[in-house]
JSON list of C-alpha atoms in Angstrom, two decimals:
[
{"chain": "P", "resi": 1, "resn": "MET", "atom": "CA", "xyz": [0.01, 0.10, -0.11]},
{"chain": "P", "resi": 2, "resn": "THR", "atom": "CA", "xyz": [1.30, 3.40, -0.87]},
{"chain": "P", "resi": 3, "resn": "LEU", "atom": "CA", "xyz": [1.49, 5.79, 1.91]},
{"chain": "P", "resi": 4, "resn": "THR", "atom": "CA", "xyz": [0.22, 9.49, 1.80]},
{"chain": "P", "resi": 5, "resn": "ARG", "atom": "CA", "xyz": [2.93, 12.37, 2.31]},
{"chain": "P", "resi": 6, "resn": "THR", "atom": "CA", "xyz": [1.61, 12.64, 5.93]},
{"chain": "P", "resi": 7, "resn": "GLN", "atom": "CA", "xyz": [1.90, 9.13, 6.76]},
{"chain": "P", "resi": 8, "resn": "ALA", "atom": "CA", "xyz": [5.32, 8.64, 5.17]},
{"chain": "P", "resi": 9, "resn": "SER", "atom": "CA", "xyz": [6.48, 11.85, 7.11]},
{"chain": "P", "resi": 10, "resn": "ALA", "atom": "CA", "xyz": [5.07, 10.51, 10.33]},
{"chain": "P", "resi": 11, "resn": "ALA", "atom": "CA", "xyz": [6.52, 6.86, 9.82]},
{"chain": "P", "resi": 12, "resn": "LEU", "atom": "CA", "xyz": [10.10, 8.09, 9.32]},
{"chain": "P", "resi": 13, "resn": "PRO", "atom": "CA", "xyz": [10.49, 11.31, 11.48]},
{"chain": "P", "resi": 14, "resn": "GLY", "atom": "CA", "xyz": [14.35, 11.38, 10.83]},
{"chain": "P", "resi": 15, "resn": "TRP", "atom": "CA", "xyz": [13.64, 11.65, 7.32]},
{"chain": "P", "resi": 16, "resn": "ARG", "atom": "CA", "xyz": [12.12, 14.27, 4.95]},
{"chain": "P", "resi": 17, "resn": "TYR", "atom": "CA", "xyz": [9.60, 13.77, 2.16]},
{"chain": "P", "resi": 18, "resn": "LEU", "atom": "CA", "xyz": [10.71, 15.61, -1.06]},
{"chain": "P", "resi": 19, "resn": "LEU", "atom": "CA", "xyz": [9.04, 14.97, -4.40]},
{"chain": "P", "resi": 20, "resn": "GLY", "atom": "CA", "xyz": [7.85, 11.45, -4.00]},
{"chain": "P", "resi": 21, "resn": "ARG", "atom": "CA", "xyz": [11.00, 10.19, -2.14]},
{"chain": "P", "resi": 22, "resn": "MET", "atom": "CA", "xyz": [12.01, 9.93, 1.52]},
{"chain": "P", "resi": 23, "resn": "GLN", "atom": "CA", "xyz": [15.50, 11.71, 2.05]},
{"chain": "P", "resi": 24, "resn": "VAL", "atom": "CA", "xyz": [18.29, 12.13, 4.50]},
{"chain": "P", "resi": 25, "resn": "ALA", "atom": "CA", "xyz": [21.36, 14.28, 4.37]},
{"chain": "P", "resi": 26, "resn": "VAL", "atom": "CA", "xyz": [24.18, 12.99, 6.83]},
{"chain": "P", "resi": 27, "resn": "ARG", "atom": "CA", "xyz": [27.29, 14.96, 7.70]},
{"chain": "P", "resi": 28, "resn": "THR", "atom": "CA", "xyz": [30.13, 12.49, 8.14]},
{"chain": "P", "resi": 29, "resn": "ASN", "atom": "CA", "xyz": [33.17, 14.97, 8.43]},
{"chain": "P", "resi": 30, "resn": "SER", "atom": "CA", "xyz": [35.29, 12.73, 6.41]},
{"chain": "P", "resi": 31, "resn": "PHE", "atom": "CA", "xyz": [35.21, 11.05, 3.08]},
{"chain": "P", "resi": 32, "resn": "ALA", "atom": "CA", "xyz": [36.22, 7.81, 4.69]},
{"chain": "P", "resi": 33, "resn": "ALA", "atom": "CA", "xyz": [33.52, 7.94, 7.30]},
{"chain": "P", "resi": 34, "resn": "GLY", "atom": "CA", "xyz": [31.02, 8.78, 4.32]},
{"chain": "P", "resi": 35, "resn": "LEU", "atom": "CA", "xyz": [32.41, 5.80, 2.48]},
{"chain": "P", "resi": 36, "resn": "GLU", "atom": "CA", "xyz": [32.05, 3.35, 5.39]},
{"chain": "P", "resi": 37, "resn": "LEU", "atom": "CA", "xyz": [28.51, 4.58, 5.76]},
{"chain": "P", "resi": 38, "resn": "VAL", "atom": "CA", "xyz": [27.73, 3.98, 2.06]},
{"chain": "P", "resi": 39, "resn": "ASN", "atom": "CA", "xyz": [29.03, 0.38, 2.40]},
{"chain": "P", "resi": 40, "resn": "ALA", "atom": "CA", "xyz": [26.99, -0.13, 5.30]},
{"chain": "P", "resi": 41, "resn": "ILE", "atom": "CA", "xyz": [23.88, 1.17, 3.87]},
{"chain": "P", "resi": 42, "resn": "GLY", "atom": "CA", "xyz": [24.62, -0.78, 0.73]},
{"chain": "P", "resi": 43, "resn": "ALA", "atom": "CA", "xyz": [24.72, -4.14, 3.06]},
{"chain": "P", "resi": 44, "resn": "VAL", "atom": "CA", "xyz": [21.27, -3.10, 4.19]},
{"chain": "P", "resi": 45, "resn": "ALA", "atom": "CA", "xyz": [20.06, -2.70, 0.74]},
{"chain": "P", "resi": 46, "resn": "GLU", "atom": "CA", "xyz": [21.16, -5.91, -0.53]},
{"chain": "P", "resi": 47, "resn": "GLU", "atom": "CA", "xyz": [19.73, -7.76, 2.63]},
{"chain": "P", "resi": 48, "resn": "GLN", "atom": "CA", "xyz": [16.22, -5.88, 2.19]},
{"chain": "P", "resi": 49, "resn": "ASN", "atom": "CA", "xyz": [16.60, -6.14, -1.77]},
{"chain": "P", "resi": 50, "resn": "HIS", "atom": "CA", "xyz": [15.45, -2.55, -1.77]},
{"chain": "P", "resi": 51, "resn": "HIS", "atom": "CA", "xyz": [17.85, -0.14, -3.24]},
{"chain": "P", "resi": 52, "resn": "PRO", "atom": "CA", "xyz": [18.20, 3.55, -2.67]},
{"chain": "P", "resi": 53, "resn": "GLU", "atom": "CA", "xyz": [20.03, 6.48, -4.66]},
{"chain": "P", "resi": 54, "resn": "ILE", "atom": "CA", "xyz": [22.90, 7.43, -2.86]},
{"chain": "P", "resi": 55, "resn": "ASP", "atom": "CA", "xyz": [25.28, 10.55, -3.32]},
{"chain": "P", "resi": 56, "resn": "LEU", "atom": "CA", "xyz": [28.69, 10.60, -1.56]},
{"chain": "P", "resi": 57, "resn": "ARG", "atom": "CA", "xyz": [30.47, 13.89, -1.29]},
{"chain": "P", "resi": 58, "resn": "TYR", "atom": "CA", "xyz": [33.07, 15.48, 1.01]},
{"chain": "P", "resi": 59, "resn": "PRO", "atom": "CA", "xyz": [31.65, 15.58, 3.91]},
{"chain": "P", "resi": 60, "resn": "LEU", "atom": "CA", "xyz": [27.92, 14.66, 3.10]},
{"chain": "P", "resi": 61, "resn": "VAL", "atom": "CA", "xyz": [26.04, 11.32, 2.24]},
{"chain": "P", "resi": 62, "resn": "HIS", "atom": "CA", "xyz": [22.54, 12.01, 0.79]},
{"chain": "P", "resi": 63, "resn": "VAL", "atom": "CA", "xyz": [20.33, 9.07, 0.69]},
{"chain": "P", "resi": 64, "resn": "ALA", "atom": "CA", "xyz": [16.82, 9.02, -1.13]},
{"chain": "P", "resi": 65, "resn": "VAL", "atom": "CA", "xyz": [14.40, 5.98, -1.50]},
{"chain": "P", "resi": 66, "resn": "SER", "atom": "CA", "xyz": [11.17, 5.09, -2.72]},
{"chain": "P", "resi": 67, "resn": "SER", "atom": "CA", "xyz": [9.06, 2.33, -4.28]},
{"chain": "P", "resi": 68, "resn": "HIS", "atom": "CA", "xyz": [9.55, 2.47, -8.00]},
{"chain": "P", "resi": 69, "resn": "ASP", "atom": "CA", "xyz": [7.08, -0.20, -8.81]},
{"chain": "P", "resi": 70, "resn": "VAL", "atom": "CA", "xyz": [4.21, 1.66, -7.39]},
{"chain": "P", "resi": 71, "resn": "GLY", "atom": "CA", "xyz": [5.50, 5.23, -7.56]},
{"chain": "P", "resi": 72, "resn": "GLY", "atom": "CA", "xyz": [5.46, 6.28, -3.87]},
{"chain": "P", "resi": 73, "resn": "ILE", "atom": "CA", "xyz": [6.47, 5.52, -0.43]},
{"chain": "P", "resi": 74, "resn": "THR", "atom": "CA", "xyz": [5.51, 2.01, 1.09]},
{"chain": "P", "resi": 75, "resn": "GLU", "atom": "CA", "xyz": [6.38, 0.09, 4.20]},
{"chain": "P", "resi": 76, "resn": "ARG", "atom": "CA", "xyz": [9.34, -1.25, 2.33]},
{"chain": "P", "resi": 77, "resn": "ASP", "atom": "CA", "xyz": [10.76, 2.23, 2.37]},
{"chain": "P", "resi": 78, "resn": "VAL", "atom": "CA", "xyz": [9.91, 2.73, 5.82]},
{"chain": "P", "resi": 79, "resn": "ARG", "atom": "CA", "xyz": [11.62, -0.31, 6.92]},
{"chain": "P", "resi": 80, "resn": "PHE", "atom": "CA", "xyz": [14.59, 0.72, 5.03]},
{"chain": "P", "resi": 81, "resn": "GLY", "atom": "CA", "xyz": [14.86, 3.96, 6.43]},
{"chain": "P", "resi": 82, "resn": "GLU", "atom": "CA", "xyz": [14.55, 2.85, 9.89]},
{"chain": "P", "resi": 83, "resn": "ALA", "atom": "CA", "xyz": [17.52, 0.50, 9.46]},
{"chain": "P", "resi": 84, "resn": "VAL", "atom": "CA", "xyz": [19.59, 3.32, 7.92]},
{"chain": "P", "resi": 85, "resn": "SER", "atom": "CA", "xyz": [18.51, 5.94, 10.65]},
{"chain": "P", "resi": 86, "resn": "LYS", "atom": "CA", "xyz": [20.02, 3.22, 13.13]},
{"chain": "P", "resi": 87, "resn": "LEU", "atom": "CA", "xyz": [23.20, 3.04, 11.11]},
{"chain": "P", "resi": 88, "resn": "ILE", "atom": "CA", "xyz": [23.48, 6.88, 11.31]},
{"chain": "P", "resi": 89, "resn": "GLU", "atom": "CA", "xyz": [22.88, 7.03, 15.13]},
{"chain": "P", "resi": 90, "resn": "GLU", "atom": "CA", "xyz": [25.34, 3.96, 15.97]},
{"chain": "P", "resi": 91, "resn": "ARG", "atom": "CA", "xyz": [27.92, 6.31, 14.23]},
{"chain": "P", "resi": 92, "resn": "GLY", "atom": "CA", "xyz": [27.04, 9.47, 16.08]},
{"chain": "P", "resi": 93, "resn": "LEU", "atom": "CA", "xyz": [26.59, 11.34, 12.95]},
{"chain": "P", "resi": 94, "resn": "ALA", "atom": "CA", "xyz": [24.55, 14.53, 12.50]},
{"chain": "P", "resi": 95, "resn": "VAL", "atom": "CA", "xyz": [21.61, 14.65, 10.20]},
{"chain": "P", "resi": 96, "resn": "GLU", "atom": "CA", "xyz": [20.99, 17.96, 8.11]},
{"chain": "P", "resi": 97, "resn": "HIS", "atom": "CA", "xyz": [17.71, 18.49, 6.90]},
{"chain": "P", "resi": 98, "resn": "GLY", "atom": "CA", "xyz": [18.46, 21.92, 5.66]},
{"chain": "P", "resi": 99, "resn": "ARG", "atom": "CA", "xyz": [20.69, 20.55, 2.99]},
{"chain": "P", "resi": 100, "resn": "LEU", "atom": "CA", "xyz": [17.90, 18.72, 1.31]},
{"chain": "P", "resi": 101, "resn": "THR", "atom": "CA", "xyz": [16.91, 20.74, -1.88]},
{"chain": "P", "resi": 102, "resn": "GLU", "atom": "CA", "xyz": [15.01, 19.39, -5.04]},
{"chain": "P", "resi": 103, "resn": "VAL", "atom": "CA", "xyz": [15.11, 21.85, -8.04]},
{"chain": "P", "resi": 104, "resn": "GLU", "atom": "CA", "xyz": [12.41, 21.50, -10.75]},
{"chain": "P", "resi": 105, "resn": "ILE", "atom": "CA", "xyz": [12.11, 24.01, -13.90]},
{"chain": "P", "resi": 106, "resn": "ALA", "atom": "CA", "xyz": [8.63, 24.70, -14.45]},
{"chain": "P", "resi": 107, "resn": "ILE", "atom": "CA", "xyz": [7.59, 25.68, -17.82]},
{"chain": "P", "resi": 108, "resn": "ASP", "atom": "CA", "xyz": [4.16, 27.56, -18.41]},
{"chain": "P", "resi": 109, "resn": "ALA", "atom": "CA", "xyz": [2.74, 26.21, -21.86]},
{"chain": "P", "resi": 110, "resn": "MET", "atom": "CA", "xyz": [-0.49, 26.54, -23.90]},
{"chain": "P", "resi": 111, "resn": "ASP", "atom": "CA", "xyz": [0.21, 23.46, -25.76]},
{"chain": "P", "resi": 112, "resn": "ILE", "atom": "CA", "xyz": [2.04, 21.05, -23.62]},
{"chain": "P", "resi": 113, "resn": "PRO", "atom": "CA", "xyz": [1.96, 18.05, -26.08]},
{"chain": "P", "resi": 114, "resn": "GLY", "atom": "CA", "xyz": [3.49, 20.68, -28.57]},
{"chain": "P", "resi": 115, "resn": "VAL", "atom": "CA", "xyz": [6.53, 21.86, -26.38]},
{"chain": "P", "resi": 116, "resn": "LEU", "atom": "CA", "xyz": [7.39, 18.65, -24.39]},
{"chain": "P", "resi": 117, "resn": "PRO", "atom": "CA", "xyz": [8.87, 16.76, -27.00]},
{"chain": "P", "resi": 118, "resn": "PHE", "atom": "CA", "xyz": [11.43, 19.55, -27.72]},
{"chain": "P", "resi": 119, "resn": "TRP", "atom": "CA", "xyz": [12.77, 19.75, -24.28]},
{"chain": "P", "resi": 120, "resn": "GLN", "atom": "CA", "xyz": [12.74, 15.82, -23.88]},
{"chain": "P", "resi": 121, "resn": "ALA", "atom": "CA", "xyz": [15.24, 15.94, -27.06]},
{"chain": "P", "resi": 122, "resn": "VAL", "atom": "CA", "xyz": [17.50, 18.76, -25.82]},
{"chain": "P", "resi": 123, "resn": "THR", "atom": "CA", "xyz": [17.67, 17.26, -22.15]},
{"chain": "P", "resi": 124, "resn": "ASP", "atom": "CA", "xyz": [17.65, 13.53, -23.16]},
{"chain": "P", "resi": 125, "resn": "TYR", "atom": "CA", "xyz": [15.35, 12.93, -20.20]},
{"chain": "P", "resi": 126, "resn": "VAL", "atom": "CA", "xyz": [12.35, 10.66, -19.90]},
{"chain": "P", "resi": 127, "resn": "PRO", "atom": "CA", "xyz": [8.87, 11.18, -19.48]},
{"chain": "P", "resi": 128, "resn": "ASP", "atom": "CA", "xyz": [7.30, 11.13, -16.00]},
{"chain": "P", "resi": 129, "resn": "GLY", "atom": "CA", "xyz": [3.44, 11.32, -16.66]},
{"chain": "P", "resi": 130, "resn": "ASP", "atom": "CA", "xyz": [2.06, 13.46, -19.32]},
{"chain": "P", "resi": 131, "resn": "ASP", "atom": "CA", "xyz": [3.42, 16.80, -17.88]},
{"chain": "P", "resi": 132, "resn": "ALA", "atom": "CA", "xyz": [6.90, 16.13, -16.63]},
{"chain": "P", "resi": 133, "resn": "LEU", "atom": "CA", "xyz": [10.42, 15.03, -17.56]},
{"chain": "P", "resi": 134, "resn": "VAL", "atom": "CA", "xyz": [13.13, 13.45, -15.41]},
{"chain": "P", "resi": 135, "resn": "ASP", "atom": "CA", "xyz": [16.91, 12.83, -15.44]},
{"chain": "P", "resi": 136, "resn": "PRO", "atom": "CA", "xyz": [16.64, 9.05, -15.58]},
{"chain": "P", "resi": 137, "resn": "ASP", "atom": "CA", "xyz": [19.93, 9.13, -13.52]},
{"chain": "P", "resi": 138, "resn": "ARG", "atom": "CA", "xyz": [18.09, 11.57, -11.02]},
{"chain": "P", "resi": 139, "resn": "ILE", "atom": "CA", "xyz": [21.21, 13.98, -11.01]},
{"chain": "P", "resi": 140, "resn": "GLY", "atom": "CA", "xyz": [19.84, 17.12, -13.05]},
{"chain": "P", "resi": 141, "resn": "PRO", "atom": "CA", "xyz": [16.79, 19.03, -12.21]},
{"chain": "P", "resi": 142, "resn": "SER", "atom": "CA", "xyz": [13.52, 17.72, -13.43]},
{"chain": "P", "resi": 143, "resn": "LEU", "atom": "CA", "xyz": [11.10, 19.79, -15.84]},
{"chain": "P", "resi": 144, "resn": "TRP", "atom": "CA", "xyz": [7.52, 19.90, -15.38]},
{"chain": "P", "resi": 145, "resn": "PHE", "atom": "CA", "xyz": [4.88, 21.79, -17.62]},
{"chain": "P", "resi": 146, "resn": "GLN", "atom": "CA", "xyz": [2.20, 23.95, -16.25]},
{"chain": "P", "resi": 147, "resn": "GLN", "atom": "CA", "xyz": [-0.91, 24.50, -18.32]},
{"chain": "P", "resi": 148, "resn": "MET", "atom": "CA", "xyz": [-1.88, 27.92, -19.20]},
{"chain": "P", "resi": 149, "resn": "ASP", "atom": "CA", "xyz": [-5.55, 29.04, -20.00]},
{"chain": "P", "resi": 150, "resn": "GLU", "atom": "CA", "xyz": [-4.32, 32.04, -22.17]},
{"chain": "P", "resi": 151, "resn": "PRO", "atom": "CA", "xyz": [-1.10, 33.49, -23.36]},
{"chain": "P", "resi": 152, "resn": "ARG", "atom": "CA", "xyz": [0.90, 35.57, -20.76]},
{"chain": "P", "resi": 153, "resn": "PRO", "atom": "CA", "xyz": [3.47, 37.49, -22.58]},
{"chain": "P", "resi": 154, "resn": "GLN", "atom": "CA", "xyz": [3.81, 40.14, -19.71]},
{"chain": "P", "resi": 155, "resn": "ARG", "atom": "CA", "xyz": [5.70, 37.65, -17.43]},
{"chain": "P", "resi": 156, "resn": "ASN", "atom": "CA", "xyz": [8.43, 35.25, -17.54]},
{"chain": "P", "resi": 157, "resn": "ARG", "atom": "CA", "xyz": [6.86, 31.86, -18.31]},
{"chain": "P", "resi": 158, "resn": "ILE", "atom": "CA", "xyz": [9.55, 29.51, -16.75]},
{"chain": "P", "resi": 159, "resn": "HIS", "atom": "CA", "xyz": [10.28, 29.66, -13.12]},
{"chain": "P", "resi": 160, "resn": "LEU", "atom": "CA", "xyz": [12.10, 27.31, -10.50]},
{"chain": "P", "resi": 161, "resn": "ASP", "atom": "CA", "xyz": [10.31, 25.32, -8.04]},
{"chain": "P", "resi": 162, "resn": "ILE", "atom": "CA", "xyz": [12.69, 24.71, -5.08]},
{"chain": "P", "resi": 163, "resn": "THR", "atom": "CA", "xyz": [11.38, 21.72, -2.72]},
{"chain": "P", "resi": 164, "resn": "VAL", "atom": "CA", "xyz": [12.82, 21.66, 0.64]},
{"chain": "P", "resi": 165, "resn": "ALA", "atom": "CA", "xyz": [12.25, 19.83, 3.91]},
{"chain": "P", "resi": 166, "resn": "HIS", "atom": "CA", "xyz": [8.97, 21.16, 5.37]},
{"chain": "P", "resi": 167, "resn": "ASP", "atom": "CA", "xyz": [10.64, 22.62, 8.70]},
{"chain": "P", "resi": 168, "resn": "GLU", "atom": "CA", "xyz": [13.14, 24.31, 6.34]},
{"chain": "P", "resi": 169, "resn": "ALA", "atom": "CA", "xyz": [10.95, 26.11, 4.12]},
{"chain": "P", "resi": 170, "resn": "GLU", "atom": "CA", "xyz": [9.98, 29.26, 6.28]},
{"chain": "P", "resi": 171, "resn": "GLN", "atom": "CA", "xyz": [13.80, 29.96, 6.87]},
{"chain": "P", "resi": 172, "resn": "ARG", "atom": "CA", "xyz": [14.53, 29.52, 3.16]},
{"chain": "P", "resi": 173, "resn": "ARG", "atom": "CA", "xyz": [11.76, 31.91, 2.32]},
{"chain": "P", "resi": 174, "resn": "GLU", "atom": "CA", "xyz": [13.18, 34.53, 4.95]},
{"chain": "P", "resi": 175, "resn": "ARG", "atom": "CA", "xyz": [16.64, 34.27, 3.74]},
{"chain": "P", "resi": 176, "resn": "ALA", "atom": "CA", "xyz": [15.35, 35.04, 0.04]},
{"chain": "P", "resi": 177, "resn": "LEU", "atom": "CA", "xyz": [13.36, 38.24, 1.21]},
{"chain": "P", "resi": 178, "resn": "LEU", "atom": "CA", "xyz": [16.48, 39.33, 3.07]},
{"chain": "P", "resi": 179, "resn": "ALA", "atom": "CA", "xyz": [18.34, 38.76, -0.08]},
{"chain": "P", "resi": 180, "resn": "GLY", "atom": "CA", "xyz": [16.15, 41.31, -1.99]},
{"chain": "P", "resi": 181, "resn": "GLY", "atom": "CA", "xyz": [13.28, 39.25, -2.93]},
{"chain": "P", "resi": 182, "resn": "ARG", "atom": "CA", "xyz": [9.70, 39.82, -2.53]},
{"chain": "P", "resi": 183, "resn": "LEU", "atom": "CA", "xyz": [6.65, 37.59, -1.65]},
{"chain": "P", "resi": 184, "resn": "VAL", "atom": "CA", "xyz": [4.35, 37.59, -4.61]},
{"chain": "P", "resi": 185, "resn": "SER", "atom": "CA", "xyz": [1.81, 35.33, -3.03]},
{"chain": "P", "resi": 186, "resn": "ASP", "atom": "CA", "xyz": [1.43, 33.10, 0.23]},
{"chain": "P", "resi": 187, "resn": "GLU", "atom": "CA", "xyz": [-2.20, 32.00, -0.74]},
{"chain": "P", "resi": 188, "resn": "SER", "atom": "CA", "xyz": [-1.01, 28.26, -0.97]},
{"chain": "P", "resi": 189, "resn": "ALA", "atom": "CA", "xyz": [1.41, 28.11, 1.94]},
{"chain": "P", "resi": 190, "resn": "PRO", "atom": "CA", "xyz": [2.60, 25.86, 3.35]},
{"chain": "P", "resi": 191, "resn": "SER", "atom": "CA", "xyz": [2.47, 23.90, -0.11]},
{"chain": "P", "resi": 192, "resn": "PHE", "atom": "CA", "xyz": [4.39, 26.73, -1.56]},
{"chain": "P", "resi": 193, "resn": "TRP", "atom": "CA", "xyz": [5.24, 30.44, -1.56]},
{"chain": "P", "resi": 194, "resn": "VAL", "atom": "CA", "xyz": [5.68, 32.45, -4.78]},
{"chain": "P", "resi": 195, "resn": "LEU", "atom": "CA", "xyz": [8.96, 34.68, -4.47]},
{"chain": "P", "resi": 196, "resn": "ALA", "atom": "CA", "xyz": [10.55, 36.99, -7.09]},
{"chain": "P", "resi": 197, "resn": "ASP", "atom": "CA", "xyz": [13.89, 38.66, -7.37]},
{"chain": "P", "resi": 198, "resn": "ALA", "atom": "CA", "xyz": [14.21, 42.34, -7.70]},
{"chain": "P", "resi": 199, "resn": "GLU", "atom": "CA", "xyz": [13.52, 42.26, -11.54]},
{"chain": "P", "resi": 200, "resn": "GLY", "atom": "CA", "xyz": [10.33, 39.84, -11.24]},
{"chain": "P", "resi": 201, "resn": "ASN", "atom": "CA", "xyz": [11.98, 36.73, -12.22]},
{"chain": "P", "resi": 202, "resn": "GLU", "atom": "CA", "xyz": [10.00, 34.05, -9.92]},
{"chain": "P", "resi": 203, "resn": "ALA", "atom": "CA", "xyz": [10.71, 30.95, -7.72]},
{"chain": "P", "resi": 204, "resn": "CYS", "atom": "CA", "xyz": [8.50, 29.00, -5.49]},
{"chain": "P", "resi": 205, "resn": "ILE", "atom": "CA", "xyz": [9.63, 27.49, -2.24]},
{"chain": "P", "resi": 206, "resn": "CYS", "atom": "CA", "xyz": [7.57, 24.29, -2.00]},
{"chain": "P", "resi": 207, "resn": "THR", "atom": "CA", "xyz": [6.97, 21.58, 0.70]},
{"chain": "P", "resi": 208, "resn": "TRP", "atom": "CA", "xyz": [4.92, 18.33, 0.83]},
{"chain": "P", "resi": 209, "resn": "GLN", "atom": "CA", "xyz": [2.50, 19.75, 3.11]},
{"chain": "P", "resi": 210, "resn": "ASP", "atom": "CA", "xyz": [-1.25, 20.28, 2.32]},
{"chain": "P", "resi": 211, "resn": "ARG", "atom": "CA", "xyz": [-0.97, 17.98, -0.88]},
{"chain": "P", "resi": 212, "resn": "ASP", "atom": "CA", "xyz": [-2.64, 14.65, 0.50]}
]
């Protein structure tokens, strides 16, 4: 059974839900410690036959997991996440939810089927439903296409969606405002806040909340 965003977030309180995956960022303080953690996580993945996406950097390990066969979070992911949280705790490592960020490029279009193939060709991405493209290696930002009802030449038609941990969103928004941004709309908060830079280019700070 696929869990709702709320259920998944409650089931793994040490992790954060971002764009369909449970994620955790761990500060390891050394590359060797990060590699050792990755190897330990790999052993759990093989034991459970449930394999995450792992990014090893100095000095951070980023882990993301979901059940690809159902397109969401299941008890398999919860079981895996609990085992990984135990590994993190045993090593005395710090979790840094503020480091979790997913970037999406949102393109407003009148004719999504007419423009999506172009973007698929230039990015070499793969379809994710009828209105989105994703990097098959989950490295680059994804693209999604927002349906417009009428042409809008007076505003930028491409903006960034910045998805962060739900408890990081307000701090991220405030930093953007202090950096010269302005709040365009908070009507849909805490799902997302629409912000703009000094010249009107827009970005949304997004969370999973109020989306179930």
